[in-house]
mmCIF file of C-alpha atoms and ligand atoms in Angstrom:
data_model
loop_
_atom_site.group_PDB
_atom_site.id
_atom_site.type_symbol
_atom_site.label_atom_id
_atom_site.label_comp_id
_atom_site.label_asym_id
_atom_site.label_seq_id
_atom_site.Cartn_x
_atom_site.Cartn_y
_atom_site.Cartn_z
ATOM 1 C CA UNK A 14 -1.443 -22.582 -21.091
ATOM 2 C CA UNK A 15 -0.560 -19.047 -22.105
ATOM 3 C CA UNK A 16 -2.401 -15.756 -21.960
ATOM 4 C CA UNK A 17 -2.408 -14.898 -25.642
ATOM 5 C CA UNK A 18 -2.620 -11.420 -26.978
ATOM 6 C CA UNK A 19 -5.032 -12.759 -29.606
ATOM 7 C CA UNK A 20 -7.533 -13.265 -26.764
ATOM 8 C CA UNK A 21 -7.030 -9.745 -25.444
ATOM 9 C CA UNK A 22 -8.736 -6.508 -26.427
ATOM 10 C CA UNK A 23 -6.532 -4.363 -28.651
ATOM 11 C CA UNK A 24 -4.648 -1.613 -26.835
ATOM 12 C CA UNK A 25 -5.849 1.773 -28.096
ATOM 13 C CA UNK A 26 -5.506 3.556 -24.724
ATOM 14 C CA UNK A 27 -3.156 6.176 -26.084
ATOM 15 C CA UNK A 28 -4.707 6.455 -29.543
ATOM 16 C CA UNK A 29 -7.045 9.274 -28.561
ATOM 17 C CA UNK A 30 -8.859 10.955 -25.751
ATOM 18 C CA UNK A 31 -6.280 10.638 -22.990
ATOM 19 C CA UNK A 32 -5.206 13.838 -21.314
ATOM 20 C CA UNK A 33 -1.567 14.267 -22.252
ATOM 21 C CA UNK A 34 0.538 14.179 -19.108
ATOM 22 C CA UNK A 35 -1.605 11.696 -17.137
ATOM 23 C CA UNK A 36 0.705 9.245 -15.371
ATOM 24 C CA UNK A 37 0.380 5.563 -16.260
ATOM 25 C CA UNK A 38 -1.502 3.376 -13.745
ATOM 26 C CA UNK A 39 -2.315 -0.352 -13.781
ATOM 27 C CA UNK A 40 -6.080 0.107 -13.638
ATOM 28 C CA UNK A 41 -9.112 -1.689 -15.113
ATOM 29 C CA UNK A 42 -8.619 -0.125 -18.549
ATOM 30 C CA UNK A 43 -5.055 -1.409 -18.697
ATOM 31 C CA UNK A 44 -6.160 -4.865 -17.500
ATOM 32 C CA UNK A 45 -8.608 -5.119 -20.423
ATOM 33 C CA UNK A 46 -5.838 -4.676 -22.998
ATOM 34 C CA UNK A 47 -2.791 -5.868 -21.048
ATOM 35 C CA UNK A 48 -1.792 -9.032 -22.992
ATOM 36 C CA UNK A 49 -1.956 -7.067 -26.247
ATOM 37 C CA UNK A 50 -0.228 -4.018 -24.746
ATOM 38 C CA UNK A 51 2.749 -5.829 -23.276
ATOM 39 C CA UNK A 52 3.312 -8.057 -26.319
ATOM 40 C CA UNK A 53 3.346 -5.003 -28.605
ATOM 41 C CA UNK A 54 5.414 -2.839 -26.229
ATOM 42 C CA UNK A 55 8.085 -5.066 -24.724
ATOM 43 C CA UNK A 56 10.259 -6.687 -27.384
ATOM 44 C CA UNK A 57 10.953 -10.288 -26.407
ATOM 45 C CA UNK A 58 8.180 -10.570 -23.806
ATOM 46 C CA UNK A 59 6.557 -13.471 -25.658
ATOM 47 C CA UNK A 60 9.851 -15.386 -25.563
ATOM 48 C CA UNK A 61 10.898 -14.403 -22.043
ATOM 49 C CA UNK A 62 7.740 -15.728 -20.395
ATOM 50 C CA UNK A 63 8.039 -19.395 -21.476
ATOM 51 C CA UNK A 64 11.813 -19.297 -20.911
ATOM 52 C CA UNK A 65 11.195 -18.253 -17.297
ATOM 53 C CA UNK A 66 9.094 -21.411 -17.120
ATOM 54 C CA UNK A 67 12.099 -23.448 -18.279
ATOM 55 C CA UNK A 68 14.339 -21.747 -15.726
ATOM 56 C CA UNK A 69 11.802 -22.633 -13.036
ATOM 57 C CA UNK A 70 11.908 -26.224 -14.235
ATOM 58 C CA UNK A 71 15.683 -26.278 -13.763
ATOM 59 C CA UNK A 72 15.928 -24.393 -10.458
ATOM 60 C CA UNK A 73 12.615 -25.278 -8.770
ATOM 61 C CA UNK A 74 13.252 -27.292 -5.594
ATOM 62 C CA UNK A 75 10.916 -29.811 -3.978
ATOM 63 C CA UNK A 76 8.756 -28.501 -1.110
ATOM 64 C CA UNK A 77 9.750 -24.887 -1.863
ATOM 65 C CA UNK A 78 8.055 -21.605 -2.725
ATOM 66 C CA UNK A 79 8.233 -19.913 -6.114
ATOM 67 C CA UNK A 80 7.424 -16.212 -6.237
ATOM 68 C CA UNK A 81 6.132 -14.245 -9.224
ATOM 69 C CA UNK A 82 6.458 -10.587 -8.208
ATOM 70 C CA UNK A 83 4.380 -8.058 -10.132
ATOM 71 C CA UNK A 84 2.445 -10.970 -11.627
ATOM 72 C CA UNK A 85 -0.090 -8.824 -13.558
ATOM 73 C CA UNK A 86 -2.539 -11.268 -15.160
ATOM 74 C CA UNK A 87 -0.443 -14.306 -14.323
ATOM 75 C CA UNK A 88 1.262 -15.057 -17.649
ATOM 76 C CA UNK A 89 4.596 -15.861 -16.006
ATOM 77 C CA UNK A 90 2.875 -17.712 -13.155
ATOM 78 C CA UNK A 91 1.125 -19.951 -15.709
ATOM 79 C CA UNK A 92 4.381 -20.552 -17.616
ATOM 80 C CA UNK A 93 6.101 -21.550 -14.375
ATOM 81 C CA UNK A 94 3.181 -23.653 -13.221
ATOM 82 C CA UNK A 95 3.104 -25.594 -16.469
ATOM 83 C CA UNK A 96 6.868 -26.099 -16.718
ATOM 84 C CA UNK A 97 7.907 -26.827 -13.142
ATOM 85 C CA UNK A 98 8.633 -30.479 -12.305
ATOM 86 C CA UNK A 99 9.719 -30.244 -8.650
ATOM 87 C CA UNK A 100 7.087 -31.801 -6.382
ATOM 88 C CA UNK A 101 5.056 -29.962 -3.768
ATOM 89 C CA UNK A 102 5.968 -26.447 -4.837
ATOM 90 C CA UNK A 103 3.696 -23.509 -4.141
ATOM 91 C CA UNK A 104 3.598 -20.461 -6.416
ATOM 92 C CA UNK A 105 2.999 -17.135 -4.701
ATOM 93 C CA UNK A 106 1.924 -14.519 -7.249
ATOM 94 C CA UNK A 107 1.916 -10.933 -5.988
ATOM 95 C CA UNK A 108 0.651 -7.683 -7.463
ATOM 96 C CA UNK A 109 -0.498 -4.468 -5.806
ATOM 97 C CA UNK A 110 -3.012 -3.503 -8.504
ATOM 98 C CA UNK A 111 -6.525 -4.575 -7.414
ATOM 99 C CA UNK A 112 -7.671 -4.749 -11.050
ATOM 100 C CA UNK A 113 -4.730 -6.970 -12.035
ATOM 101 C CA UNK A 114 -5.210 -9.264 -9.051
ATOM 102 C CA UNK A 115 -8.930 -9.664 -9.690
ATOM 103 C CA UNK A 116 -8.307 -10.754 -13.295
ATOM 104 C CA UNK A 117 -5.294 -12.863 -12.338
ATOM 105 C CA UNK A 118 -7.420 -14.822 -9.854
ATOM 106 C CA UNK A 119 -10.013 -15.402 -12.589
ATOM 107 C CA UNK A 120 -7.285 -16.602 -14.945
ATOM 108 C CA UNK A 121 -5.989 -19.070 -12.350
ATOM 109 C CA UNK A 122 -9.526 -20.417 -11.927
ATOM 110 C CA UNK A 123 -9.975 -20.722 -15.680
ATOM 111 C CA UNK A 124 -6.641 -22.425 -16.364
ATOM 112 C CA UNK A 125 -6.432 -24.900 -13.512
ATOM 113 C CA UNK A 126 -3.264 -26.930 -12.982
ATOM 114 C CA UNK A 127 -1.708 -29.315 -10.500
ATOM 115 C CA UNK A 128 0.407 -26.697 -8.680
ATOM 116 C CA UNK A 129 -1.073 -24.552 -5.910
ATOM 117 C CA UNK A 130 -1.105 -20.844 -6.815
ATOM 118 C CA UNK A 131 -1.680 -18.263 -4.106
ATOM 119 C CA UNK A 132 -2.492 -14.863 -5.667
ATOM 120 C CA UNK A 133 -1.893 -11.998 -3.247
ATOM 121 C CA UNK A 134 -2.796 -8.346 -3.536
ATOM 122 C CA UNK A 135 0.184 -6.819 -1.835
ATOM 123 C CA UNK A 136 3.039 -4.404 -2.397
ATOM 124 C CA UNK A 137 6.059 -6.603 -3.106
ATOM 125 C CA UNK A 138 8.017 -4.373 -0.713
ATOM 126 C CA UNK A 139 5.858 -5.917 2.060
ATOM 127 C CA UNK A 140 6.073 -9.530 0.878
ATOM 128 C CA UNK A 141 7.796 -12.008 3.227
ATOM 129 C CA UNK A 142 10.142 -14.356 1.420
ATOM 130 C CA UNK A 143 10.895 -17.794 2.765
ATOM 131 C CA UNK A 144 12.041 -21.139 1.429
ATOM 132 C CA UNK A 145 12.215 -19.743 -2.121
ATOM 133 C CA UNK A 146 13.811 -21.718 -4.948
ATOM 134 C CA UNK A 147 12.769 -19.445 -7.838
ATOM 135 C CA UNK A 148 11.783 -15.787 -7.822
ATOM 136 C CA UNK A 149 10.599 -13.971 -10.956
ATOM 137 C CA UNK A 150 10.690 -10.195 -11.274
ATOM 138 C CA UNK A 151 9.576 -9.979 -14.885
ATOM 139 C CA UNK A 152 9.484 -6.271 -15.834
ATOM 140 C CA UNK A 153 8.485 -5.209 -12.318
ATOM 141 C CA UNK A 154 11.552 -3.788 -10.516
ATOM 142 C CA UNK A 155 11.556 -0.882 -12.991
ATOM 143 C CA UNK A 156 8.317 0.361 -11.377
ATOM 144 C CA UNK A 157 9.718 0.309 -7.825
ATOM 145 C CA UNK A 158 11.133 3.517 -6.399
ATOM 146 C CA UNK A 159 14.910 3.447 -6.946
ATOM 147 C CA UNK A 160 15.727 3.823 -3.253
ATOM 148 C CA UNK A 161 13.662 0.702 -2.469
ATOM 149 C CA UNK A 162 15.307 -1.578 -5.034
ATOM 150 C CA UNK A 163 18.353 -2.696 -3.041
ATOM 151 C CA UNK A 164 16.417 -3.324 0.215
ATOM 152 C CA UNK A 165 13.836 -5.350 -1.749
ATOM 153 C CA UNK A 166 16.505 -7.467 -3.443
ATOM 154 C CA UNK A 167 18.236 -7.996 -0.083
ATOM 155 C CA UNK A 168 15.005 -9.274 1.449
ATOM 156 C CA UNK A 169 14.393 -11.534 -1.553
ATOM 157 C CA UNK A 170 17.945 -12.937 -1.316
ATOM 158 C CA UNK A 171 17.455 -13.453 2.427
ATOM 159 C CA UNK A 172 14.461 -15.722 1.783
ATOM 160 C CA UNK A 173 16.098 -17.814 -0.941
ATOM 161 C CA UNK A 174 17.545 -21.298 -0.471
ATOM 162 C CA UNK A 175 21.102 -22.230 -1.513
ATOM 163 C CA UNK A 176 21.111 -22.843 -5.275
ATOM 164 C CA UNK A 177 17.951 -20.787 -5.792
ATOM 165 C CA UNK A 178 17.604 -18.453 -8.791
ATOM 166 C CA UNK A 179 16.127 -14.997 -9.266
ATOM 167 C CA UNK A 180 15.051 -14.083 -12.799
ATOM 168 C CA UNK A 181 15.118 -10.317 -13.270
ATOM 169 C CA UNK A 182 13.856 -8.852 -16.550
ATOM 170 C CA UNK A 183 13.998 -5.114 -17.102
ATOM 171 C CA UNK A 184 13.961 -2.347 -19.634
ATOM 172 C CA UNK A 185 17.439 -0.886 -19.249
ATOM 173 C CA UNK A 186 19.003 2.432 -20.168
ATOM 174 C CA UNK A 187 22.443 2.960 -21.682
ATOM 175 C CA UNK A 188 25.120 5.266 -20.286
ATOM 176 C CA UNK A 189 26.472 6.062 -23.737
ATOM 177 C CA UNK A 190 24.232 8.652 -25.455
ATOM 178 C CA UNK A 191 24.679 7.107 -28.900
ATOM 179 C CA UNK A 192 23.736 3.640 -27.646
ATOM 180 C CA UNK A 193 20.738 5.049 -25.801
ATOM 181 C CA UNK A 194 19.509 6.796 -28.959
ATOM 182 C CA UNK A 195 19.996 3.722 -31.171
ATOM 183 C CA UNK A 196 18.208 1.481 -28.682
ATOM 184 C CA UNK A 197 15.335 3.962 -28.306
ATOM 185 C CA UNK A 198 15.005 4.166 -32.099
ATOM 186 C CA UNK A 199 14.939 0.364 -32.435
ATOM 187 C CA UNK A 200 12.317 0.054 -29.695
ATOM 188 C CA UNK A 201 10.259 2.728 -31.452
ATOM 189 C CA UNK A 202 10.565 0.774 -34.736
ATOM 190 C CA UNK A 203 9.361 -2.374 -32.946
ATOM 191 C CA UNK A 204 6.271 -0.613 -31.605
ATOM 192 C CA UNK A 205 5.557 0.987 -34.973
ATOM 193 C CA UNK A 206 5.874 -2.412 -36.674
ATOM 194 C CA UNK A 207 3.372 -3.790 -34.164
ATOM 195 C CA UNK A 208 0.823 -1.178 -35.126
ATOM 196 C CA UNK A 209 1.269 1.741 -32.725
ATOM 197 C CA UNK A 210 1.234 5.223 -34.266
ATOM 198 C CA UNK A 211 3.959 7.771 -33.520
ATOM 199 C CA UNK A 212 1.398 9.724 -31.473
ATOM 200 C CA UNK A 213 0.505 6.689 -29.343
ATOM 201 C CA UNK A 214 4.184 5.931 -28.794
ATOM 202 C CA UNK A 215 4.904 9.531 -27.737
ATOM 203 C CA UNK A 216 1.890 9.692 -25.388
ATOM 204 C CA UNK A 217 2.781 6.393 -23.736
ATOM 205 C CA UNK A 218 6.369 7.545 -23.274
ATOM 206 C CA UNK A 219 5.126 10.688 -21.500
ATOM 207 C CA UNK A 220 2.714 8.690 -19.318
ATOM 208 C CA UNK A 221 5.527 6.337 -18.264
ATOM 209 C CA UNK A 222 7.987 9.092 -17.412
ATOM 210 C CA UNK A 223 8.821 8.919 -13.684
ATOM 211 C CA UNK A 224 6.702 5.723 -13.467
ATOM 212 C CA UNK A 225 9.041 3.325 -15.290
ATOM 213 C CA UNK A 226 12.596 4.209 -14.252
ATOM 214 C CA UNK A 227 15.213 2.094 -16.032
ATOM 215 C CA UNK A 228 18.708 1.465 -14.678
ATOM 216 C CA UNK A 229 21.791 0.433 -16.633
ATOM 217 C CA UNK A 230 22.909 -3.184 -16.887
ATOM 218 C CA UNK A 231 25.960 -2.310 -14.742
ATOM 219 C CA UNK A 232 23.769 -0.919 -11.957
ATOM 220 C CA UNK A 233 21.595 -4.048 -12.031
ATOM 221 C CA UNK A 234 24.569 -6.391 -11.916
ATOM 222 C CA UNK A 235 26.290 -4.504 -9.076
ATOM 223 C CA UNK A 236 23.089 -4.153 -7.067
ATOM 224 C CA UNK A 237 22.350 -7.876 -7.332
ATOM 225 C CA UNK A 238 25.825 -8.733 -6.034
ATOM 226 C CA UNK A 239 25.470 -6.180 -3.247
ATOM 227 C CA UNK A 240 22.088 -7.674 -2.324
ATOM 228 C CA UNK A 241 23.686 -11.048 -1.624
ATOM 229 C CA UNK A 242 23.562 -12.899 -4.932
ATOM 230 C CA UNK A 243 26.763 -14.764 -5.763
ATOM 231 C CA UNK A 244 26.695 -14.632 -9.563
ATOM 232 C CA UNK A 245 24.666 -12.936 -12.296
ATOM 233 C CA UNK A 246 24.204 -14.132 -15.884
ATOM 234 C CA UNK A 247 22.461 -12.103 -18.566
ATOM 235 C CA UNK A 248 20.537 -14.716 -20.526
ATOM 236 C CA UNK A 249 18.451 -12.454 -22.781
ATOM 237 C CA UNK A 250 18.492 -9.160 -24.613
ATOM 238 C CA UNK A 251 16.220 -7.723 -27.265
ATOM 239 C CA UNK A 252 16.958 -4.051 -27.831
ATOM 240 C CA UNK A 253 16.706 -2.360 -24.409
ATOM 241 C CA UNK A 254 15.014 -5.321 -22.745
ATOM 242 C CA UNK A 255 17.340 -7.583 -20.791
ATOM 243 C CA UNK A 256 16.894 -10.497 -18.444
ATOM 244 C CA UNK A 257 19.299 -11.889 -15.851
ATOM 245 C CA UNK A 258 19.517 -14.969 -13.697
ATOM 246 C CA UNK A 259 21.019 -14.175 -10.289
ATOM 247 C CA UNK A 260 22.105 -17.115 -8.155
ATOM 248 C CA UNK A 261 21.822 -17.050 -4.399
HETATM 249 C C1 GEK B 11 4.264 -10.645 -16.674
HETATM 250 N N1 GEK B 11 5.354 -9.899 -14.636
HETATM 251 O O1 GEK B 11 3.261 -10.663 -17.423
HETATM 252 N N2 GEK B 11 4.047 -4.225 -5.732
HETATM 253 C C2 GEK B 11 3.419 -5.176 -6.455
HETATM 254 N N3 GEK B 11 3.212 -5.071 -7.791
HETATM 255 C C3 GEK B 11 3.649 -3.968 -8.400
HETATM 256 C C4 GEK B 11 4.309 -2.941 -7.714
HETATM 257 C C5 GEK B 11 4.509 -3.095 -6.320
HETATM 258 N N4 GEK B 11 5.127 -2.164 -5.585
HETATM 259 N N5 GEK B 11 4.623 -1.957 -8.607
HETATM 260 C C6 GEK B 11 4.185 -2.364 -9.811
HETATM 261 N N6 GEK B 11 3.581 -3.582 -9.685
HETATM 262 C C7 GEK B 11 4.284 -9.598 -15.581
HETATM 263 C C8 GEK B 11 4.395 -8.216 -16.165
HETATM 264 S S1 GEK B 11 3.977 -5.558 -15.525
HETATM 265 C C9 GEK B 11 5.150 -4.937 -16.630
HETATM 266 C C10 GEK B 11 4.675 -7.153 -15.130
HETATM 267 C C11 GEK B 11 4.681 -3.848 -17.510
HETATM 268 C C12 GEK B 11 2.968 -4.394 -10.742
HETATM 269 C C13 GEK B 11 1.971 -3.655 -11.618
HETATM 270 O O2 GEK B 11 0.707 -3.576 -11.006
HETATM 271 C C14 GEK B 11 1.989 -4.497 -12.876
HETATM 272 O O3 GEK B 11 0.982 -5.475 -12.869
HETATM 273 C C15 GEK B 11 3.376 -5.149 -12.870
HETATM 274 O O4 GEK B 11 3.985 -4.793 -11.629
HETATM 275 C C16 GEK B 11 4.296 -4.725 -14.016
HETATM 276 O O5 GEK B 11 5.224 -11.427 -16.788
HETATM 277 O O6 GEK B 11 3.484 -3.486 -17.504
HETATM 278 O O7 GEK B 11 5.568 -3.311 -18.279
#
């Protein structure tokens, strides 16, 4: 069961009316359009989500916890829940946006499944990690203050079992100015092809400034190793969107 963008209201939040310069927040208005917004903004999102389900199928361990951090409306939680085969797992889905959590809980009620899902409204920096076999950070770490990223990853690693896997998906930036410009242009083309106007794209970029803070692939890889992961594999890239599996 997936949360399809066809079932979502169309995202026109930045088409008109918004005060330029207002910082982006995950509020009720964003919740209303979120499946459409993320599918039209994050190249590869619609592929990454079911693949995270497959990774959970491979790395999920019996009698363990699976965490979906920054779960939004629960798309990744549902993909994991439907794909996982290990018995007696519990999915803990965490988001600190009250509006997201409210709708996520409704979605879990609507699309019932055999795996227990515990949806928590909490800052993931306060989440306690224990007995984890799979942890998903799908496009969430980029919203966490940079100074808090390493401590968070260390605490996640500390709660993971041997053989467990963290899936980290992020928008990344590129050290090389030419690469950064090309990648930004290609991302812009993607959004334009999915129906956003140049004005909407520019307004969203301004709203996300200082809210979404991308790191380079090298920083991600080094930080994961420093946090206690033994090996990191990049399994996905579409323009500036990358995803890694980090093994405990
Ligand atoms: C998906 N993973 O559909 N604590 C908890 N949640 C947070 C925090 C925090 N400190 N900061 C941000 N969030 C999802 C998509 S969206 C990505 C993730 C995007 C939450 C925030 O409320 C939002 O729901 C989510 O992280 C990021 O697979 O919008 O680009």
